[in-house]
Each structure stands twice: as structure tokens, then as C-alpha cells.
Short mmCIF file of C-alpha atoms in Angstrom, two decimals:
data_model
loop_
_atom_site.label_atom_id
_atom_site.label_comp_id
_atom_site.label_asym_id
_atom_site.label_seq_id
_atom_site.Cartn_x
_atom_site.Cartn_y
_atom_site.Cartn_z
CA MET Y 1 -122.26 217.45 66.08
CA THR Y 2 -125.26 216.48 67.72
CA ARG Y 3 -127.93 219.95 66.98
CA THR Y 4 -131.01 218.73 68.16
CA LEU Y 5 -133.12 216.16 70.35
CA GLN Y 6 -134.41 213.75 67.68
CA ASP Y 7 -130.61 213.22 66.50
CA VAL Y 8 -129.88 209.52 65.92
CA VAL Y 9 -127.43 207.06 65.78
CA LYS Y 10 -127.54 204.61 63.33
CA LEU Y 11 -127.29 200.59 65.20
CA GLN Y 12 -125.71 197.44 64.56
CA SER Y 13 -129.35 196.25 63.29
CA GLY Y 14 -129.64 199.74 61.65
CA ALA Y 15 -132.15 200.77 64.44
CA GLU Y 16 -131.90 204.63 64.79
CA MET Y 17 -131.16 205.35 68.99
CA PRO Y 18 -131.66 209.35 69.80
CA TRP Y 19 -128.61 210.04 71.44
CA PHE Y 20 -130.91 211.74 74.56
CA GLY Y 21 -133.15 210.40 76.32
CA LEU Y 22 -135.54 210.47 79.61
CA GLY Y 23 -134.29 207.59 82.89
CA VAL Y 24 -136.51 206.66 85.08
CA PHE Y 25 -135.07 205.20 87.30
CA ARG Y 26 -136.29 205.32 91.37
CA VAL Y 27 -139.24 206.78 90.09
CA LYS Y 28 -142.28 205.14 91.47
CA GLU Y 29 -145.66 204.28 90.00
CA GLY Y 30 -147.51 207.59 89.77
CA PRO Y 31 -149.08 210.50 88.48
CA GLU Y 32 -145.26 211.93 88.92
CA LEU Y 33 -143.84 209.48 86.53
CA VAL Y 34 -146.46 209.21 84.18
CA ASN Y 35 -146.69 213.09 83.67
CA ALA Y 36 -142.57 213.50 83.49
CA VAL Y 37 -142.73 210.65 80.88
CA LYS Y 38 -145.98 212.24 79.31
CA THR Y 39 -144.31 216.22 79.28
CA ALA Y 40 -139.89 214.43 78.15
CA ILE Y 41 -142.23 213.35 75.14
CA LYS Y 42 -144.11 216.96 74.15
CA LEU Y 43 -141.13 218.71 74.96
CA GLY Y 44 -139.42 216.68 72.21
CA TYR Y 45 -137.57 212.92 74.24
CA ARG Y 46 -138.22 210.51 71.54
CA SER Y 47 -136.43 208.10 73.85
CA ILE Y 48 -137.63 206.39 77.37
CA ASP Y 49 -135.62 203.86 79.14
CA THR Y 50 -137.27 202.07 82.12
CA ALA Y 51 -136.70 198.44 83.23
CA ALA Y 52 -138.68 195.71 84.98
CA ILE Y 53 -136.67 195.92 88.53
CA TYR Y 54 -137.75 199.18 88.75
CA GLY Y 55 -141.24 197.95 88.86
CA ASN Y 56 -142.10 200.95 86.85
CA GLU Y 57 -143.60 199.73 83.33
CA GLU Y 58 -146.84 200.48 83.83
CA GLY Y 59 -146.87 204.52 84.80
CA VAL Y 60 -144.07 204.32 81.25
CA GLY Y 61 -146.85 202.55 79.42
CA ARG Y 62 -149.35 204.80 80.08
CA GLY Y 63 -147.06 208.08 80.15
CA ILE Y 64 -145.62 207.11 76.33
CA ARG Y 65 -149.91 206.80 75.32
CA GLU Y 66 -150.82 210.15 76.91
CA GLY Y 67 -147.65 211.79 75.17
CA ILE Y 68 -147.89 210.08 71.97
CA LYS Y 69 -151.89 212.06 71.90
CA GLU Y 70 -150.60 215.34 73.26
CA ALA Y 71 -148.19 215.44 70.59
CA GLY Y 72 -149.58 214.09 68.01
CA ILE Y 73 -146.90 211.21 67.43
CA SER Y 74 -147.11 207.40 66.68
CA ARG Y 75 -145.56 205.12 68.97
CA GLU Y 76 -142.84 205.02 65.82
CA ASP Y 77 -141.52 207.78 66.64
CA LEU Y 78 -140.56 206.82 70.25
CA PHE Y 79 -136.90 204.50 71.26
CA VAL Y 80 -138.27 202.28 73.91
CA THR Y 81 -135.86 200.44 76.02
CA SER Y 82 -135.68 197.86 79.19
CA LYS Y 83 -134.54 195.28 80.79
CA VAL Y 84 -135.03 191.76 81.93
CA TRP Y 85 -134.00 192.04 85.43
CA ASN Y 86 -131.18 189.43 87.00
CA THR Y 87 -133.77 186.50 88.67
CA ASP Y 88 -135.41 186.14 85.30
CA LEU Y 89 -132.50 184.86 83.66
CA GLY Y 90 -132.24 182.49 81.40
CA TYR Y 91 -133.89 181.70 77.59
CA ASP Y 92 -137.05 180.67 78.83
CA SER Y 93 -137.32 182.66 81.49
CA THR Y 94 -136.11 185.46 79.53
CA LEU Y 95 -138.67 185.33 76.71
CA ALA Y 96 -141.32 185.34 79.34
CA ALA Y 97 -140.09 188.70 81.00
CA TYR Y 98 -140.38 190.52 77.44
CA ASP Y 99 -143.60 189.44 77.10
CA THR Y 100 -144.04 190.30 80.67
CA SER Y 101 -142.40 194.00 80.16
CA LEU Y 102 -144.25 194.28 76.82
CA ASN Y 103 -147.96 193.86 78.57
CA ARG Y 104 -146.77 196.09 81.21
CA LEU Y 105 -145.96 198.91 79.00
CA GLY Y 106 -148.94 198.36 76.85
CA LEU Y 107 -147.21 197.87 73.89
CA ASP Y 108 -145.83 195.96 70.68
CA TYR Y 109 -142.56 196.19 70.44
CA LEU Y 110 -139.85 197.26 72.00
CA ASP Y 111 -136.80 198.91 70.75
CA LEU Y 112 -134.29 197.51 73.36
CA TYR Y 113 -133.86 194.92 75.21
CA LEU Y 114 -130.85 194.90 77.62
CA ILE Y 115 -130.10 191.70 80.01
CA HIS Y 116 -129.85 194.41 83.11
CA TRP Y 117 -126.61 192.88 84.96
CA PRO Y 118 -123.86 190.17 83.91
CA VAL Y 119 -124.84 187.48 86.61
CA GLU Y 120 -122.04 184.90 85.91
CA GLY Y 121 -123.44 181.69 84.53
CA LYS Y 122 -126.77 183.08 83.41
CA TYR Y 123 -126.42 185.63 80.77
CA LYS Y 124 -125.43 183.62 78.25
CA GLU Y 125 -128.80 181.50 77.82
CA ALA Y 126 -130.61 185.07 78.38
CA TRP Y 127 -128.22 185.91 75.39
CA LYS Y 128 -129.91 183.43 73.23
CA ALA Y 129 -133.56 184.41 73.86
CA LEU Y 130 -132.62 187.85 72.99
CA GLU Y 131 -131.14 186.87 69.57
CA LYS Y 132 -134.56 184.63 69.01
CA LEU Y 133 -136.54 187.75 70.03
CA TYR Y 134 -134.66 189.80 67.70
CA LYS Y 135 -134.62 187.04 65.25
CA ASP Y 136 -138.21 186.93 65.27
CA GLY Y 137 -138.49 190.64 64.58
CA ARG Y 138 -139.97 190.92 68.05
CA VAL Y 139 -137.67 193.32 68.89
CA LYS Y 140 -135.55 196.17 66.85
CA ALA Y 141 -132.43 195.82 68.23
CA ILE Y 142 -130.55 193.53 71.70
CA GLY Y 143 -128.19 195.01 74.42
CA VAL Y 144 -126.46 194.30 77.82
CA SER Y 145 -125.97 196.68 80.72
CA ASN Y 146 -122.92 196.78 83.43
CA PHE Y 147 -120.95 194.85 81.28
CA HIS Y 148 -117.47 195.02 82.24
CA VAL Y 149 -115.09 194.25 78.64
CA HIS Y 150 -114.93 190.11 80.10
CA HIS Y 151 -117.77 189.98 80.53
CA LEU Y 152 -118.20 191.26 76.42
CA GLU Y 153 -115.64 188.82 75.41
CA ASP Y 154 -116.73 185.95 77.10
CA LEU Y 155 -120.85 186.60 75.49
CA LEU Y 156 -118.42 187.44 72.10
CA GLN Y 157 -117.39 183.57 71.96
CA ASP Y 158 -120.82 182.24 71.38
CA ALA Y 159 -122.74 185.01 70.74
CA GLU Y 160 -123.94 184.60 67.02
CA ILE Y 161 -125.38 188.24 67.46
CA LYS Y 162 -122.99 191.34 68.62
CA PRO Y 163 -124.27 193.89 71.37
CA MET Y 164 -125.70 196.25 70.39
CA VAL Y 165 -125.42 198.56 73.51
CA ASN Y 166 -124.33 198.64 76.46
CA GLN Y 167 -125.29 200.49 78.53
CA ILE Y 168 -123.00 202.00 81.69
CA GLU Y 169 -122.91 204.05 85.14
CA TYR Y 170 -120.78 206.66 83.17
CA HIS Y 171 -120.30 210.28 84.11
CA PRO Y 172 -117.03 212.41 84.65
CA TYR Y 173 -115.48 210.29 87.80
CA LEU Y 174 -115.87 207.20 86.21
CA THR Y 175 -114.77 207.11 82.10
CA GLN Y 176 -113.99 203.90 81.66
CA LYS Y 177 -111.49 204.94 78.77
CA GLU Y 178 -111.08 201.20 78.06
CA LEU Y 179 -114.25 199.81 77.48
CA GLN Y 180 -115.18 202.78 75.95
CA SER Y 181 -112.65 202.08 73.53
CA TYR Y 182 -113.50 198.54 73.28
CA CYS Y 183 -116.68 199.31 72.60
CA VAL Y 184 -116.35 201.73 69.67
CA GLU Y 185 -113.68 198.83 68.34
CA GLN Y 186 -116.92 196.25 68.34
CA GLY Y 187 -119.38 199.00 67.35
CA ILE Y 188 -121.63 198.47 70.30
CA GLN Y 189 -123.12 201.75 71.24
CA LEU Y 190 -122.42 203.01 75.01
CA GLU Y 191 -124.87 204.70 76.53
CA ALA Y 192 -124.52 206.18 80.40
CA TRP Y 193 -127.07 205.63 83.30
CA SER Y 194 -126.27 208.28 85.97
CA PRO Y 195 -124.72 210.49 84.19
CA LEU Y 196 -125.14 213.17 86.42
CA MET Y 197 -123.59 210.86 89.42
CA ALA Y 198 -127.06 210.97 90.96
CA GLY Y 199 -126.54 215.14 91.15
CA GLU Y 200 -122.97 214.49 93.31
CA LEU Y 201 -121.72 216.35 90.28
CA LEU Y 202 -123.59 219.95 90.23
CA GLU Y 203 -121.12 221.76 93.47
CA GLN Y 204 -117.54 220.24 91.03
CA PRO Y 205 -115.70 223.28 90.98
CA VAL Y 206 -114.59 223.08 87.76
CA LEU Y 207 -117.74 221.79 86.03
CA GLN Y 208 -118.72 225.00 88.43
CA GLU Y 209 -116.44 226.67 86.10
CA LEU Y 210 -117.14 225.72 82.52
CA ALA Y 211 -120.96 225.98 83.17
CA ASP Y 212 -119.65 229.67 83.57
CA LYS Y 213 -117.89 230.21 81.18
CA TYR Y 214 -120.31 228.69 78.57
CA ASN Y 215 -123.28 230.43 80.78
CA LYS Y 216 -124.96 226.74 81.20
CA THR Y 217 -125.57 224.55 84.06
CA VAL Y 218 -123.26 221.93 85.37
CA ALA Y 219 -125.84 219.22 84.06
CA GLN Y 220 -126.30 221.11 81.41
CA ILE Y 221 -122.54 220.64 81.02
CA ILE Y 222 -122.00 216.76 81.75
CA LEU Y 223 -124.72 216.18 79.33
CA ARG Y 224 -123.13 218.28 76.47
CA TRP Y 225 -119.70 216.39 77.35
CA ASP Y 226 -121.45 212.39 77.09
CA LEU Y 227 -123.14 213.43 73.30
CA GLN Y 228 -118.76 214.38 71.75
CA THR Y 229 -117.49 212.12 74.04
CA GLY Y 230 -119.74 209.77 71.65
CA VAL Y 231 -122.66 208.30 74.20
CA VAL Y 232 -126.16 208.10 74.64
CA THR Y 233 -127.12 209.74 77.51
CA ILE Y 234 -130.46 209.33 79.21
CA PRO Y 235 -130.49 211.98 82.74
CA LYS Y 236 -133.10 211.27 84.99
CA SER Y 237 -136.25 214.03 86.25
CA THR Y 238 -139.81 214.47 87.30
CA ASN Y 239 -139.46 218.15 87.10
CA GLU Y 240 -140.62 220.30 83.77
CA GLN Y 241 -138.16 222.17 83.84
CA ARG Y 242 -135.06 220.26 84.22
CA LEU Y 243 -136.77 218.06 82.02
CA ALA Y 244 -136.44 221.48 79.32
CA GLU Y 245 -133.33 222.28 80.94
CA ASN Y 246 -131.22 218.88 80.63
CA ALA Y 247 -132.16 219.33 76.51
CA ASP Y 248 -131.20 222.43 76.24
CA ILE Y 249 -127.94 221.47 75.60
CA PHE Y 250 -127.74 222.10 71.10
CA ASP Y 251 -126.58 225.57 71.01
CA PHE Y 252 -123.41 225.22 72.35
CA GLU Y 253 -120.36 222.54 71.74
CA LEU Y 254 -117.17 222.56 74.18
CA SER Y 255 -113.93 223.14 73.86
CA ILE Y 256 -111.46 220.09 73.57
CA GLU Y 257 -109.68 221.52 76.00
CA ASP Y 258 -112.39 221.70 78.19
CA MET Y 259 -113.55 218.02 77.05
CA GLU Y 260 -110.35 217.66 78.50
CA GLN Y 261 -110.70 219.05 81.33
CA ILE Y 262 -113.59 216.91 82.07
CA GLU Y 263 -112.06 214.05 81.18
CA ALA Y 264 -109.15 214.59 84.01
CA LEU Y 265 -111.62 214.63 87.02
CA ASN Y 266 -111.95 210.91 86.37
CA ARG Y 267 -111.62 209.04 89.65
CA ASN Y 268 -113.10 205.66 88.93
CA THR Y 269 -115.62 206.59 91.76
CA ARG Y 270 -118.89 204.81 91.35
CA VAL Y 271 -122.37 205.68 92.90
CA GLY Y 272 -123.78 201.93 92.36
CA PRO Y 273 -122.14 198.80 92.40
CA ASP Y 274 -119.01 197.81 90.80
CA PRO Y 275 -120.43 194.79 88.14
CA ASP Y 276 -117.24 192.52 89.59
CA ASN Y 277 -118.15 192.83 92.64
CA PHE Y 278 -122.37 193.37 92.52
CA ASP Y 279 -124.19 190.67 94.93
CA PHE Y 280 -126.43 189.26 92.68
#
């Protein structure tokens, strides 16, 4: 059982990735972003997830520097993730994109670098670039995002190194059990983006009943479910109270029956695009 905000899972590379972190998708550059990252770090968050396409790496970097200083920790205490965007997929262009992200963030290295989407005909060359970054010791772990089973199978045909993480849309309405089973078999850690389904699940009746039962919020029930299904989770918030509230999920455990109730809510419903139908 995951017991604290700093608990980690060991990836194939040996890198230790926190089970819980902060996502900053759709958080614009500016004081709100900087403050959210800084506040999360002060509250004990040790994982921050961004991406080149979010257009907020500079603010994330500033928040990291301020948070490190105010929390009295070091860069090595944090796990920072970014992603290469579709237009930069390719060998040389991916290597250049990594340097650009580092410069924007003001960091010397990333803990995790991901291919953001499986653009057909491009992700294998990009993966070779990620393998080079990893072999050269410039990144602690490499992985993918939004890859279905068939994308992973295709990638693994030519890969020298397996992806260590697959970050996907994952929530009670989209449990992706086949993909999760495959990733477990391959030793690929699953990570949830949009774990709260962009807020659409916060009034779901079954989840509300469980929230009442455990004296928790619906968000806390979902995030606890993530961890108990073995999935790393990175909910987004810029509000200090919600940042603290989201992370307050280590003092209870969902029963097997209640876990099954949540699993049964699956509708294969997405808030983001389907990787097989995304217009890249």
C-alpha cells in the first residue's frame, strides 16, 4: 500500500518515480502556474509533469527553482517529466527538442522524457533519439504517452530499450484493462493523465456514495483508486487547498468490493482524442 506522498515505484531503469505528482496541462504561463508548482513542492509533491506543447516549461522551471529553495530540498529530490511534441518527432529533431525543453525549464537533465503521441511513421526514429539520450546519461528514464498495445508492439520490434512509462488517459470511465495488463507484462509503468476526467466525474453517483462512506472527496476516491490499481497519477490543480486535498489520500484504503464498483463504471469514454483517430 502506498503510504506517503513521497512513495516511489522503481522503473526498469532503476529510476524512482513518485506514485503521485502534479500535472500542468492547460495551465498558462504566469504567476498562477509558478505559484502552483512552488506550492505543490512545499506541500510535499516531488513529481512535476509538463510538455513542450503546453507552452509553460519556463514557468514550471521557475516554480521548481522557487519551490526547491522554499522547501529546502535539492533538484535531485524532484522527478521532472516533459514530452516531445509531434512536429519534432524524428531523430535529430527530437534531440534538439530535448535541449530546447531543458533550456526553457532551466534544468540540466530530465528524470523522464516521453514521446507525446504515436505519430505513425515518426515515433520509431524519435525513440532512437530517446534511447541515445538515455544511453548518454542525459535523462534518467524514457517512455511514451498515449500508446495503445499495437503501438507498443510495433515500437518493441526495433527498440533496444523498452519504454519505462506509458502515460495515458485513465479514469473510472476509461480503465483500459487490456493495455494495463500488457504494460504490466512488459514491465512498463502506467501513468494516468486526466485522472479526474477533467472534473466530469466529480458528481458521479457511485463515486459520491463512496466519498461519503470514506469521508473523502470524489477526487480523493478516484486518486486512491489509481494508486491501488498500480497506476501513477498526476492530477492538475492550481488551487492550494485542492493541491493539499488531492494529496490527502494516504490515510485510507478502498476495499476490494469498492474497487470493483469503480472498475464497473468503465464506459470506454474519453475526454481527449483516441490515439488511433487523432489528427496529428
